[in-house]
Coordinates of C-alpha atoms in Angstrom, one line a residue:
X1 CA 115.1 158.4 -0.4
X2 CA 111.6 158.2 1.0
X3 CA 108.5 158.4 -1.1
X4 CA 104.9 157.2 -0.9
X5 CA 105.9 154.0 -2.8
X6 CA 108.8 153.3 -0.5
X7 CA 106.6 153.6 2.6
X8 CA 104.0 151.3 1.1
X9 CA 106.8 148.8 0.3
X10 CA 107.9 148.9 3.9
X11 CA 104.4 148.1 5.2
X12 CA 103.9 145.4 2.7
X13 CA 107.3 143.8 3.5
X14 CA 107.4 144.1 7.2
X15 CA 103.7 144.0 8.3
X16 CA 101.7 142.5 5.4
X17 CA 99.0 141.1 7.7
X18 CA 98.5 144.3 9.7
X19 CA 95.1 145.9 9.3
X20 CA 95.2 148.9 7.0
X21 CA 91.7 149.9 6.2
X22 CA 88.1 149.0 7.1
X23 CA 85.6 149.9 4.4
X24 CA 82.0 150.3 5.6
X25 CA 78.8 150.3 3.5
X26 CA 75.3 150.4 4.9
X27 CA 73.7 147.0 4.7
X28 CA 77.0 145.1 4.0
X29 CA 79.5 143.5 6.2
X30 CA 82.6 145.6 6.9
X31 CA 85.4 145.0 4.5
X32 CA 88.8 144.5 6.3
X33 CA 91.9 145.1 4.2
X34 CA 95.4 144.2 5.3
X35 CA 98.4 145.9 3.7
X36 CA 98.7 142.8 1.6
X37 CA 95.1 143.2 0.4
X38 CA 95.7 147.0 -0.2
X39 CA 98.8 146.6 -2.2
X40 CA 97.5 143.6 -4.2
X41 CA 94.5 145.7 -5.2
X42 CA 96.6 148.7 -6.0
X43 CA 99.0 146.7 -8.0
X44 CA 96.1 145.6 -10.4
X45 CA 95.6 149.3 -11.2
X46 CA 99.3 150.0 -11.5
X47 CA 99.7 147.1 -14.0
X48 CA 96.6 148.4 -15.9
X49 CA 98.3 151.8 -16.2
X50 CA 101.4 150.0 -17.6
X51 CA 99.2 148.2 -20.1
X52 CA 97.6 151.5 -21.2
X53 CA 101.0 153.2 -21.5
X54 CA 100.3 155.8 -18.9
X55 CA 103.6 157.5 -18.1
X56 CA 105.0 158.4 -14.6
X57 CA 104.3 162.1 -14.0
X58 CA 101.1 162.1 -16.0
X59 CA 97.8 163.0 -14.3
X60 CA 95.0 160.5 -13.9
X61 CA 91.5 161.6 -12.8
X62 CA 89.6 159.2 -10.6
X63 CA 85.8 159.3 -10.6
X64 CA 84.6 156.7 -8.1
X65 CA 82.2 156.5 -5.2
X66 CA 83.4 155.4 -1.8
X67 CA 84.8 151.9 -2.1
X68 CA 87.6 149.6 -3.1
X69 CA 88.0 150.9 -6.6
X70 CA 88.6 154.4 -5.4
X71 CA 91.2 153.2 -2.8
X72 CA 93.0 150.8 -5.2
X73 CA 93.1 153.2 -8.1
X74 CA 94.5 156.0 -6.0
X75 CA 97.4 153.9 -4.6
X76 CA 97.8 152.1 -7.9
X77 CA 98.5 155.5 -9.6
X78 CA 101.0 156.2 -6.8
X79 CA 102.8 152.9 -7.4
X80 CA 102.9 153.6 -11.1
X81 CA 104.3 157.1 -10.5
X82 CA 101.3 158.8 -12.0
X83 CA 99.6 161.8 -10.3
X84 CA 96.1 160.9 -9.0
X85 CA 93.4 163.6 -8.8
X86 CA 90.1 162.6 -7.2
X87 CA 86.9 164.2 -8.6
X88 CA 83.6 164.0 -6.8
X89 CA 81.2 161.4 -8.2
X90 CA 77.9 162.7 -9.7
X91 CA 75.1 162.6 -7.2
X92 CA 71.4 163.6 -7.2
X93 CA 72.4 166.9 -5.6
X94 CA 74.5 168.0 -8.5
X95 CA 73.2 169.2 -11.8
X96 CA 74.4 166.8 -14.6
X97 CA 75.0 169.8 -16.9
X98 CA 77.1 171.6 -14.4
X99 CA 79.0 168.5 -13.5
X100 CA 79.9 167.9 -17.2
X101 CA 80.9 171.5 -17.6
X102 CA 83.1 171.2 -14.5
X103 CA 84.7 168.0 -15.8
X104 CA 85.4 169.7 -19.1
X105 CA 87.0 172.6 -17.3
X106 CA 89.1 170.2 -15.1
X107 CA 90.3 168.4 -18.2
X108 CA 91.2 171.6 -20.0
X109 CA 93.3 172.9 -17.1
X110 CA 94.8 169.7 -15.6
X111 CA 95.6 168.0 -18.9
X112 CA 95.1 164.5 -17.6
X113 CA 96.3 161.5 -19.7
X114 CA 93.6 159.1 -18.4
X115 CA 90.3 159.0 -16.6
X116 CA 89.3 156.0 -14.5
X117 CA 85.6 155.4 -13.6
X118 CA 82.7 153.0 -13.9
X119 CA 81.3 151.5 -17.1
X120 CA 77.9 153.1 -16.5
X121 CA 79.3 156.7 -16.8
X122 CA 82.0 155.9 -19.3
X123 CA 79.9 157.3 -22.1
X124 CA 79.1 160.5 -20.1
X125 CA 82.9 161.0 -19.7
X126 CA 83.5 160.4 -23.4
X127 CA 80.8 162.8 -24.4
X128 CA 82.7 165.6 -22.5
X129 CA 86.0 164.9 -24.4
X130 CA 87.1 167.0 -27.3
X131 CA 89.5 165.9 -30.1
X132 CA 92.1 168.3 -28.8
X133 CA 91.9 167.1 -25.2
X134 CA 94.9 165.4 -23.5
X135 CA 93.0 162.3 -22.4
X136 CA 94.3 159.3 -24.3
X137 CA 92.4 156.6 -22.5
X138 CA 89.2 156.1 -20.4
X139 CA 89.6 153.1 -18.1
X140 CA 86.8 151.4 -16.3
X141 CA 87.1 149.2 -13.2
X142 CA 85.9 146.1 -15.2
X143 CA 88.9 146.3 -17.4
X144 CA 91.5 146.3 -14.7
X145 CA 94.2 143.6 -14.7
X146 CA 93.8 140.4 -12.7
X147 CA 95.5 140.0 -9.3
X148 CA 99.3 139.3 -9.5
X149 CA 102.1 139.2 -7.1
X150 CA 103.4 142.6 -6.2
X151 CA 106.9 143.1 -7.5
X152 CA 108.3 146.5 -6.3
X153 CA 111.3 146.1 -8.6
X154 CA 109.2 146.8 -11.7
X155 CA 106.8 149.4 -10.2
X156 CA 107.7 152.7 -11.8
X157 CA 106.6 154.7 -8.7
X158 CA 109.7 153.4 -6.9
X159 CA 111.8 155.6 -9.2
X160 CA 110.1 158.8 -8.3
X161 CA 112.1 161.5 -6.5
X162 CA 111.0 163.1 -3.2
X163 CA 110.7 166.4 -5.1
X164 CA 108.4 164.9 -7.7
X165 CA 104.6 165.7 -7.6
X166 CA 102.7 162.8 -6.0
X167 CA 99.1 164.1 -6.1
X168 CA 96.7 166.9 -7.0
X169 CA 94.5 168.1 -4.1
X170 CA 91.7 170.5 -4.7
X171 CA 90.3 173.3 -2.5
X172 CA 86.7 172.9 -1.6
X173 CA 83.8 175.1 -2.7
X174 CA 83.3 173.9 -6.3
X175 CA 82.5 170.7 -8.0
X176 CA 84.8 171.5 -10.9
X177 CA 88.0 171.6 -8.9
X178 CA 89.8 173.9 -11.4
X179 CA 92.5 174.9 -8.8
X180 CA 94.6 171.8 -8.4
X181 CA 97.0 172.1 -5.5
X182 CA 100.2 170.3 -6.7
X183 CA 102.0 168.5 -3.8
X184 CA 105.3 166.7 -3.8
X185 CA 106.2 163.5 -1.9
X186 CA 108.4 165.6 0.4
X187 CA 105.8 168.2 1.1
X188 CA 103.2 165.6 2.2
X189 CA 105.7 163.6 4.3
X190 CA 106.9 166.8 6.0
X191 CA 103.3 167.5 6.9
X192 CA 102.6 164.0 8.2
X193 CA 105.7 164.2 10.4
X194 CA 104.9 167.6 11.9
X195 CA 101.1 167.2 12.2
X196 CA 101.5 163.6 13.5
X197 CA 103.8 165.0 16.2
X198 CA 101.2 167.7 17.1
X199 CA 98.5 165.1 17.8
X200 CA 100.9 162.5 19.2
X201 CA 99.9 160.0 16.5
X202 CA 100.7 156.4 17.6
X203 CA 100.4 153.4 15.2
X204 CA 100.4 151.1 18.2
X205 CA 97.3 152.5 19.8
X206 CA 95.5 154.9 17.5
X207 CA 92.5 154.1 15.2
X208 CA 91.1 156.7 12.9
X209 CA 87.4 156.8 12.2
X210 CA 86.1 158.9 9.3
X211 CA 83.2 159.5 6.9
X212 CA 84.9 162.4 5.1
X213 CA 85.1 162.4 1.3
X214 CA 88.5 161.9 -0.2
X215 CA 88.3 164.9 -2.6
X216 CA 89.0 167.4 0.1
X217 CA 92.2 167.8 2.3
X218 CA 90.6 166.8 5.6
X219 CA 89.4 163.5 4.2
X220 CA 92.3 162.8 1.8
X221 CA 95.2 163.7 4.1
X222 CA 94.1 163.3 7.7
X223 CA 91.7 160.5 7.1
X224 CA 93.3 158.5 4.3
X225 CA 96.9 159.2 3.4
X226 CA 98.2 159.8 6.9
X227 CA 96.8 156.6 8.5
X228 CA 97.8 154.4 5.6
X229 CA 101.3 155.7 5.2
X230 CA 101.8 155.9 9.0
X231 CA 100.5 152.4 9.8
X232 CA 97.4 153.6 11.7
X233 CA 94.3 151.5 11.2
X234 CA 91.5 153.4 9.4
X235 CA 87.8 152.8 9.5
X236 CA 86.2 154.6 6.5
X237 CA 82.5 155.0 5.8
X238 CA 80.6 156.7 3.0
X239 CA 79.8 160.4 3.5
X240 CA 76.3 159.6 2.2
X241 CA 75.8 156.8 4.7
X242 CA 76.9 159.2 7.4
X243 CA 74.5 161.9 6.4
X244 CA 71.6 159.5 6.3
X245 CA 72.6 157.8 9.6
X246 CA 75.1 159.9 11.6
X247 CA 74.9 157.5 14.5
X248 CA 77.0 155.1 12.5
X249 CA 80.1 157.2 13.2
X250 CA 79.6 156.7 17.0
X251 CA 78.9 153.1 16.6
X252 CA 82.1 152.6 14.6
X253 CA 84.1 154.5 17.3
X254 CA 82.7 152.2 19.9
X255 CA 83.1 149.0 17.9
X256 CA 86.7 149.6 16.7
X257 CA 87.8 151.6 19.8
X258 CA 88.4 154.7 17.6
X259 CA 90.7 157.4 19.0
X260 CA 90.9 160.1 16.3
X261 CA 88.3 161.8 14.1
X262 CA 88.2 165.1 12.1
X263 CA 85.0 166.9 11.6
X264 CA 83.8 170.2 10.0
X265 CA 82.1 172.4 12.5
X266 CA 78.6 171.8 11.2
X267 CA 78.9 168.1 11.9
X268 CA 79.0 168.7 15.7
X269 CA 75.6 170.4 15.5
X270 CA 74.3 167.8 13.0
X271 CA 75.2 164.9 15.2
X272 CA 73.8 166.5 18.3
X273 CA 70.5 167.3 16.7
X274 CA 70.0 164.2 14.5
X275 CA 71.3 161.3 16.5
X276 CA 68.7 159.6 18.7
X277 CA 69.5 157.9 22.0
X278 CA 67.9 154.6 20.9
X279 CA 70.5 154.3 18.1
X280 CA 73.5 154.6 20.4
X281 CA 72.2 153.0 23.6
X282 CA 75.2 150.6 23.9
X283 CA 77.9 153.0 22.5
X284 CA 81.1 153.6 24.4
X285 CA 83.0 156.8 23.3
X286 CA 85.6 156.7 26.1
X287 CA 88.4 155.7 23.6
X288 CA 87.9 158.9 21.5
X289 CA 90.9 161.0 22.5
X290 CA 90.5 163.7 19.9
X291 CA 87.6 164.9 17.7
X292 CA 89.3 167.7 15.8
X293 CA 87.2 170.6 14.4
X294 CA 88.5 172.2 11.2
X295 CA 87.4 173.2 7.7
X296 CA 85.2 176.0 8.9
X297 CA 85.6 178.7 11.5
X298 CA 85.3 176.8 14.8
X299 CA 82.5 177.5 17.3
X300 CA 82.7 176.9 21.0
X301 CA 78.9 176.5 21.0
X302 CA 79.1 173.6 18.7
X303 CA 81.5 171.8 21.0
X304 CA 79.3 172.4 24.0
X305 CA 76.2 171.1 22.1
X306 CA 78.1 167.9 21.0
X307 CA 79.5 167.3 24.5
X308 CA 76.2 167.8 26.3
X309 CA 74.6 165.3 23.9
X310 CA 77.2 162.5 24.2
X311 CA 78.9 163.0 27.6
X312 CA 76.9 160.2 29.1
X313 CA 78.4 157.8 26.6
X314 CA 81.9 158.3 27.8
X315 CA 82.8 161.3 25.7
X316 CA 85.6 163.4 27.4
X317 CA 85.5 167.2 27.2
X318 CA 89.2 167.4 26.4
X319 CA 88.6 165.2 23.3
X320 CA 87.0 168.3 21.6
X321 CA 89.9 170.0 19.8
X322 CA 90.5 172.4 16.9
X323 CA 92.8 172.9 13.9
X324 CA 93.2 175.3 11.0
X325 CA 94.0 173.4 7.8
X326 CA 94.1 173.9 4.0
X327 CA 95.1 171.9 0.9
X328 CA 97.8 174.5 0.1
X329 CA 99.7 173.4 3.2
X330 CA 98.9 169.8 2.5
X331 CA 96.6 169.9 5.6
X332 CA 97.3 171.2 9.1
X333 CA 98.6 174.7 9.7
X334 CA 97.7 174.8 13.4
X335 CA 96.6 172.4 16.1
X336 CA 95.3 172.9 19.6
X337 CA 97.1 171.1 22.4
X338 CA 95.3 167.8 23.0
X339 CA 96.0 167.8 26.7
X340 CA 94.0 171.0 27.3
X341 CA 90.8 172.6 26.0
X342 CA 91.0 175.1 23.2
X343 CA 91.1 178.7 24.3
X344 CA 87.8 180.7 24.0
X345 CA 87.9 184.5 24.2
X346 CA 85.0 186.8 25.0
X347 CA 85.5 190.0 22.9
X348 CA 83.9 193.4 22.7
X349 CA 81.5 192.9 19.8
X350 CA 81.5 196.5 18.7
X351 CA 85.2 196.8 18.6
X352 CA 85.6 193.5 16.8
X353 CA 83.0 194.2 14.1
X354 CA 83.8 197.9 13.7
X355 CA 87.5 198.3 14.3
X356 CA 88.5 194.6 13.6
X357 CA 90.4 194.4 16.8
X358 CA 90.1 191.7 19.6
X359 CA 89.5 193.6 22.8
X360 CA 88.0 192.4 26.1
X361 CA 84.4 193.5 26.7
X362 CA 83.7 196.7 28.6
X363 CA 81.1 196.8 31.3
X364 CA 77.8 195.6 29.9
X365 CA 78.8 195.8 26.2
X366 CA 77.6 192.9 24.1
X367 CA 80.3 190.2 23.5
X368 CA 81.3 187.8 20.7
X369 CA 82.9 184.5 21.6
X370 CA 85.9 183.3 19.5
X371 CA 87.6 179.9 19.8
X372 CA 91.2 179.3 19.0
X373 CA 92.3 177.0 16.2
X374 CA 95.5 176.3 18.1
X375 CA 99.2 177.1 17.5
X376 CA 101.2 176.6 14.4
X377 CA 102.6 173.1 14.0
X378 CA 106.4 172.9 14.3
X379 CA 107.4 173.4 10.6
X380 CA 104.8 176.2 9.9
X381 CA 105.0 180.0 10.4
X382 CA 102.1 182.4 10.4
X383 CA 101.8 186.2 9.7
X384 CA 98.8 188.4 10.0
X385 CA 99.0 191.2 7.4
X386 CA 97.1 194.2 6.1
X387 CA 96.2 194.9 2.5
X388 CA 99.8 196.1 1.9
X389 CA 101.2 192.8 3.3
X390 CA 102.6 194.7 6.3
X391 CA 102.4 192.8 9.6
X392 CA 99.6 194.0 11.9
X393 CA 99.8 194.2 15.7
X394 CA 98.7 191.3 17.9
X395 CA 94.9 191.1 18.3
X396 CA 94.3 193.0 15.1
X397 CA 92.4 191.2 12.3
X398 CA 94.2 190.8 9.0
X399 CA 94.8 188.3 6.3
X400 CA 96.5 185.1 7.3
X401 CA 99.8 184.2 5.5
X402 CA 101.5 180.8 5.9
X403 CA 105.1 179.6 5.2
X404 CA 106.3 176.0 5.7
X405 CA 108.3 173.2 4.2
X406 CA 105.0 171.4 3.2
X407 CA 103.5 174.1 1.0
X408 CA 102.1 173.5 -2.4
X409 CA 104.5 173.5 -5.3
X410 CA 101.9 175.6 -7.1
X411 CA 98.5 175.5 -8.6
X412 CA 98.8 172.9 -11.3
X413 CA 99.1 174.6 -14.7
X414 CA 97.9 177.9 -13.2
X415 CA 101.0 180.0 -13.0
X416 CA 99.1 183.3 -12.9
X417 CA 97.0 182.2 -9.8
X418 CA 100.2 180.8 -8.2
X419 CA 102.0 184.1 -8.6
X420 CA 99.1 186.0 -7.0
X421 CA 98.9 183.6 -4.0
X422 CA 102.6 183.2 -3.1
X423 CA 104.5 186.3 -2.2
X424 CA 108.2 186.0 -1.3
X425 CA 107.7 182.4 -0.2
X426 CA 104.6 183.1 1.8
X427 CA 101.1 181.8 0.9
X428 CA 98.2 184.3 1.1
X429 CA 95.4 182.2 2.4
X430 CA 92.5 184.6 1.7
X431 CA 91.3 184.0 5.3
X432 CA 91.0 186.6 8.0
X433 CA 92.1 186.2 11.6
X434 CA 94.2 187.4 14.4
X435 CA 97.0 186.1 16.7
X436 CA 97.3 186.5 20.4
X437 CA 99.7 184.7 22.8
X438 CA 100.7 182.4 19.9
X439 CA 97.2 181.2 19.2
X440 CA 95.4 181.7 15.9
X441 CA 91.8 182.8 15.7
X442 CA 90.1 182.5 12.3
X443 CA 87.2 184.9 11.6
X444 CA 86.3 184.3 7.9
X445 CA 87.0 184.5 4.2
X446 CA 88.3 187.5 2.4
X447 CA 86.3 186.8 -0.7
X448 CA 83.0 186.8 1.3
X449 CA 83.5 190.4 2.4
X450 CA 80.5 192.7 2.0
X451 CA 81.1 196.4 1.4
X452 CA 78.3 198.7 2.5
X453 CA 78.8 202.5 2.0
X454 CA 82.6 201.9 2.0
X455 CA 82.5 200.0 5.2
X456 CA 83.7 196.4 5.3
X457 CA 81.1 193.9 6.7
X458 CA 82.1 190.3 7.5
X459 CA 79.2 187.9 6.8
X460 CA 80.3 185.5 9.6
X461 CA 79.7 188.2 12.2
X462 CA 76.1 188.7 10.9
X463 CA 75.5 185.0 10.7
X464 CA 76.6 184.6 14.3
X465 CA 74.3 187.3 15.4
X466 CA 71.3 185.9 13.6
X467 CA 72.0 182.4 15.0
X468 CA 71.5 183.9 18.5
X469 CA 67.8 184.3 17.9
X470 CA 65.7 181.5 19.4
X471 CA 64.1 179.5 16.6
X472 CA 66.9 179.9 14.2
X473 CA 69.1 176.9 13.5
X474 CA 72.7 177.8 14.6
X475 CA 75.0 177.3 11.7
X476 CA 72.1 177.4 9.2
X477 CA 72.4 181.1 8.4
X478 CA 73.9 182.7 5.4
X479 CA 74.7 186.4 4.8
X480 CA 75.8 188.0 1.6
X481 CA 75.7 191.3 -0.3
X482 CA 73.6 192.3 -3.3
X483 CA 74.5 195.4 -5.3
X484 CA 71.8 198.1 -5.2
X485 CA 72.1 200.3 -8.3
X486 CA 70.0 203.0 -6.9
X487 CA 72.1 203.4 -3.7
X488 CA 75.4 202.6 -5.4
X489 CA 76.4 200.1 -2.7
X490 CA 75.5 196.7 -1.4
X491 CA 72.5 195.7 0.5
X492 CA 72.9 192.9 3.1
X493 CA 70.7 189.8 2.8
X494 CA 70.4 187.2 5.6
X495 CA 68.8 183.9 5.0
X496 CA 68.0 181.9 8.1
X497 CA 66.6 178.4 8.4
X498 CA 63.9 177.5 11.0
X499 CA 61.9 174.4 11.8
X500 CA 58.6 176.1 12.1
X501 CA 57.9 178.4 9.1
X502 CA 54.3 179.3 9.7
X503 CA 53.7 182.8 8.3
X504 CA 53.2 184.5 11.6
X505 CA 56.4 182.9 13.0
X506 CA 58.4 183.8 9.9
X507 CA 57.5 187.4 10.4
X508 CA 58.4 187.3 14.1
X509 CA 61.7 185.7 13.4
X510 CA 62.5 188.1 10.5
X511 CA 61.8 191.1 12.7
X512 CA 63.8 189.7 15.6
X513 CA 66.8 189.0 13.4
X514 CA 66.6 192.4 11.8
X515 CA 66.4 194.2 15.2
X516 CA 69.2 192.1 16.8
X517 CA 71.6 192.5 13.8
X518 CA 70.9 196.2 13.4
X519 CA 71.4 196.8 17.1
X520 CA 74.6 194.9 17.4
X521 CA 76.4 195.7 14.1
X522 CA 77.3 198.7 12.0
X523 CA 74.6 198.2 9.4
X524 CA 70.8 198.8 9.1
X525 CA 69.7 195.4 8.0
X526 CA 66.9 195.5 5.3
X527 CA 66.5 192.0 3.9
X528 CA 65.8 188.9 6.0
X529 CA 64.3 185.7 4.7
X530 CA 63.3 182.9 7.1
X531 CA 63.1 179.6 5.2
X532 CA 62.6 176.0 6.0
X533 CA 65.1 173.2 6.7
X534 CA 67.6 172.3 3.9
X535 CA 67.1 175.6 2.0
X536 CA 70.7 176.7 2.5
X537 CA 73.3 175.2 0.1
X538 CA 76.5 173.8 1.6
X539 CA 79.7 172.9 -0.3
X540 CA 80.7 169.3 -0.5
X541 CA 83.0 169.8 2.6
X542 CA 80.1 171.3 4.6
X543 CA 80.9 175.0 4.3
X544 CA 78.2 177.5 3.5
X545 CA 78.3 178.2 -0.2
X546 CA 77.6 181.9 -0.2
X547 CA 77.8 182.5 -3.9
X548 CA 75.4 179.6 -4.6
X549 CA 73.0 180.8 -2.0
X550 CA 73.1 184.3 -3.4
X551 CA 72.3 182.9 -6.8
X552 CA 69.5 180.8 -5.4
X553 CA 68.1 183.8 -3.6
X554 CA 68.2 186.1 -6.6
X555 CA 66.2 183.5 -8.6
X556 CA 63.7 182.9 -5.9
X557 CA 63.0 186.5 -4.8
X558 CA 62.4 189.1 -7.4
X559 CA 62.1 192.3 -5.3
X560 CA 65.8 193.1 -5.3

């Protein structure tokens, strides 16, 4: 039998002094943790859970910032056989009222037995609790057991079965995390084997560098669980430190000879635009063998921007790779071949936007560029289906369905949502895309669809068009529909960020966007707002939060 706890025991027994994790904090020396350090710290939390009579199989919510307590409490829950679920820590960007409401919703649905956090927010947590709630104990990091020798013979996690749930992972897009993806030991380990093979993961030579938060699949699986369980050294910095100083990522790659990193698409643009040469003058990026783009629809333009900025520092073009991933499949669904560049297709824009079919351009017709997310990993199958779940022809856009041996057991305590999402063993992703020559191309989310006069409009298409206008920040555009009672259909709204928002330039950009989108799409665009930097709201994983931006727009502009 192989479970998380058995793999941790193997590392602790066979390679206790091997480097497991480097924790980075701005202004502090890097904290290097061996497997002995990691398991000793995790054991403190495991013994605390014993003391507090937390039972194996019960859920424990972890509310910590980037740091040792988050790491130790997660693996301590695993060693105890409890089911950890990481919730984002309250930051200045989140409304305290909304955060408390989301926590209450998470407690109501997930039924945790314990919450682990800092003393300074213990009272805030307790204020959320109701008498009828499942939470029996709130634990703070100052009340954790003292260090003691690790005895795997008494750790209850060693008795868990491969089919038992090991963690709850949450889809991005909301703070509240009400949809917990329930994953078994076996599902996660199947994913690590298949995905590790697709990227040729090598514990002897690879080093993973990451700033990704651990409450999303890209951070939790690819940049935390996979390296630790597979014996690959991990260098982990705070996402907030990265946002403030993105050059630190490149410095860490250079210092620790990093080989693998996962990034959402926006991060390529962000790094290229924000990192100044003086901050990376001695950086060497030649060891970086794969920077894998996933979490958002991948853009060839973002790869080119990133490469042009950092090629003189040793960055290789073939390092820029792609993947399609989701929590419901643990992580990876597809992966591009690392020995070649991801395929980019030039398609007839009118056919793609109007007929939803990927055809080559004709004569001087306008084109749209789409980059592949790679091929399915070895244990995963993909279908593209219509609204009746019938397979569509190659190059035809439809909903992506996934089947594998690493799929979710279900949405935790959400049977009705699980039944809607899984049909005959296939998971309905809610993403649109098409297949050609075995490659998957992802075009957008089903739930973001705009319907104008009975015609389906895909906001990603309009956002891509608006981003082509000089002066508009690529990737900082959002499109959504607002219902017009008079017309009985939706109006399309586009919000675009620009550096210079002088009134005369705003008008020029608005007109240019309106003309370009109207000319190259099936709609007559009415509402365009050009705004300053940082207006557009992103989710905690870097995706455009369309619903939140729509709500912000409706509050800010009263003429609709």
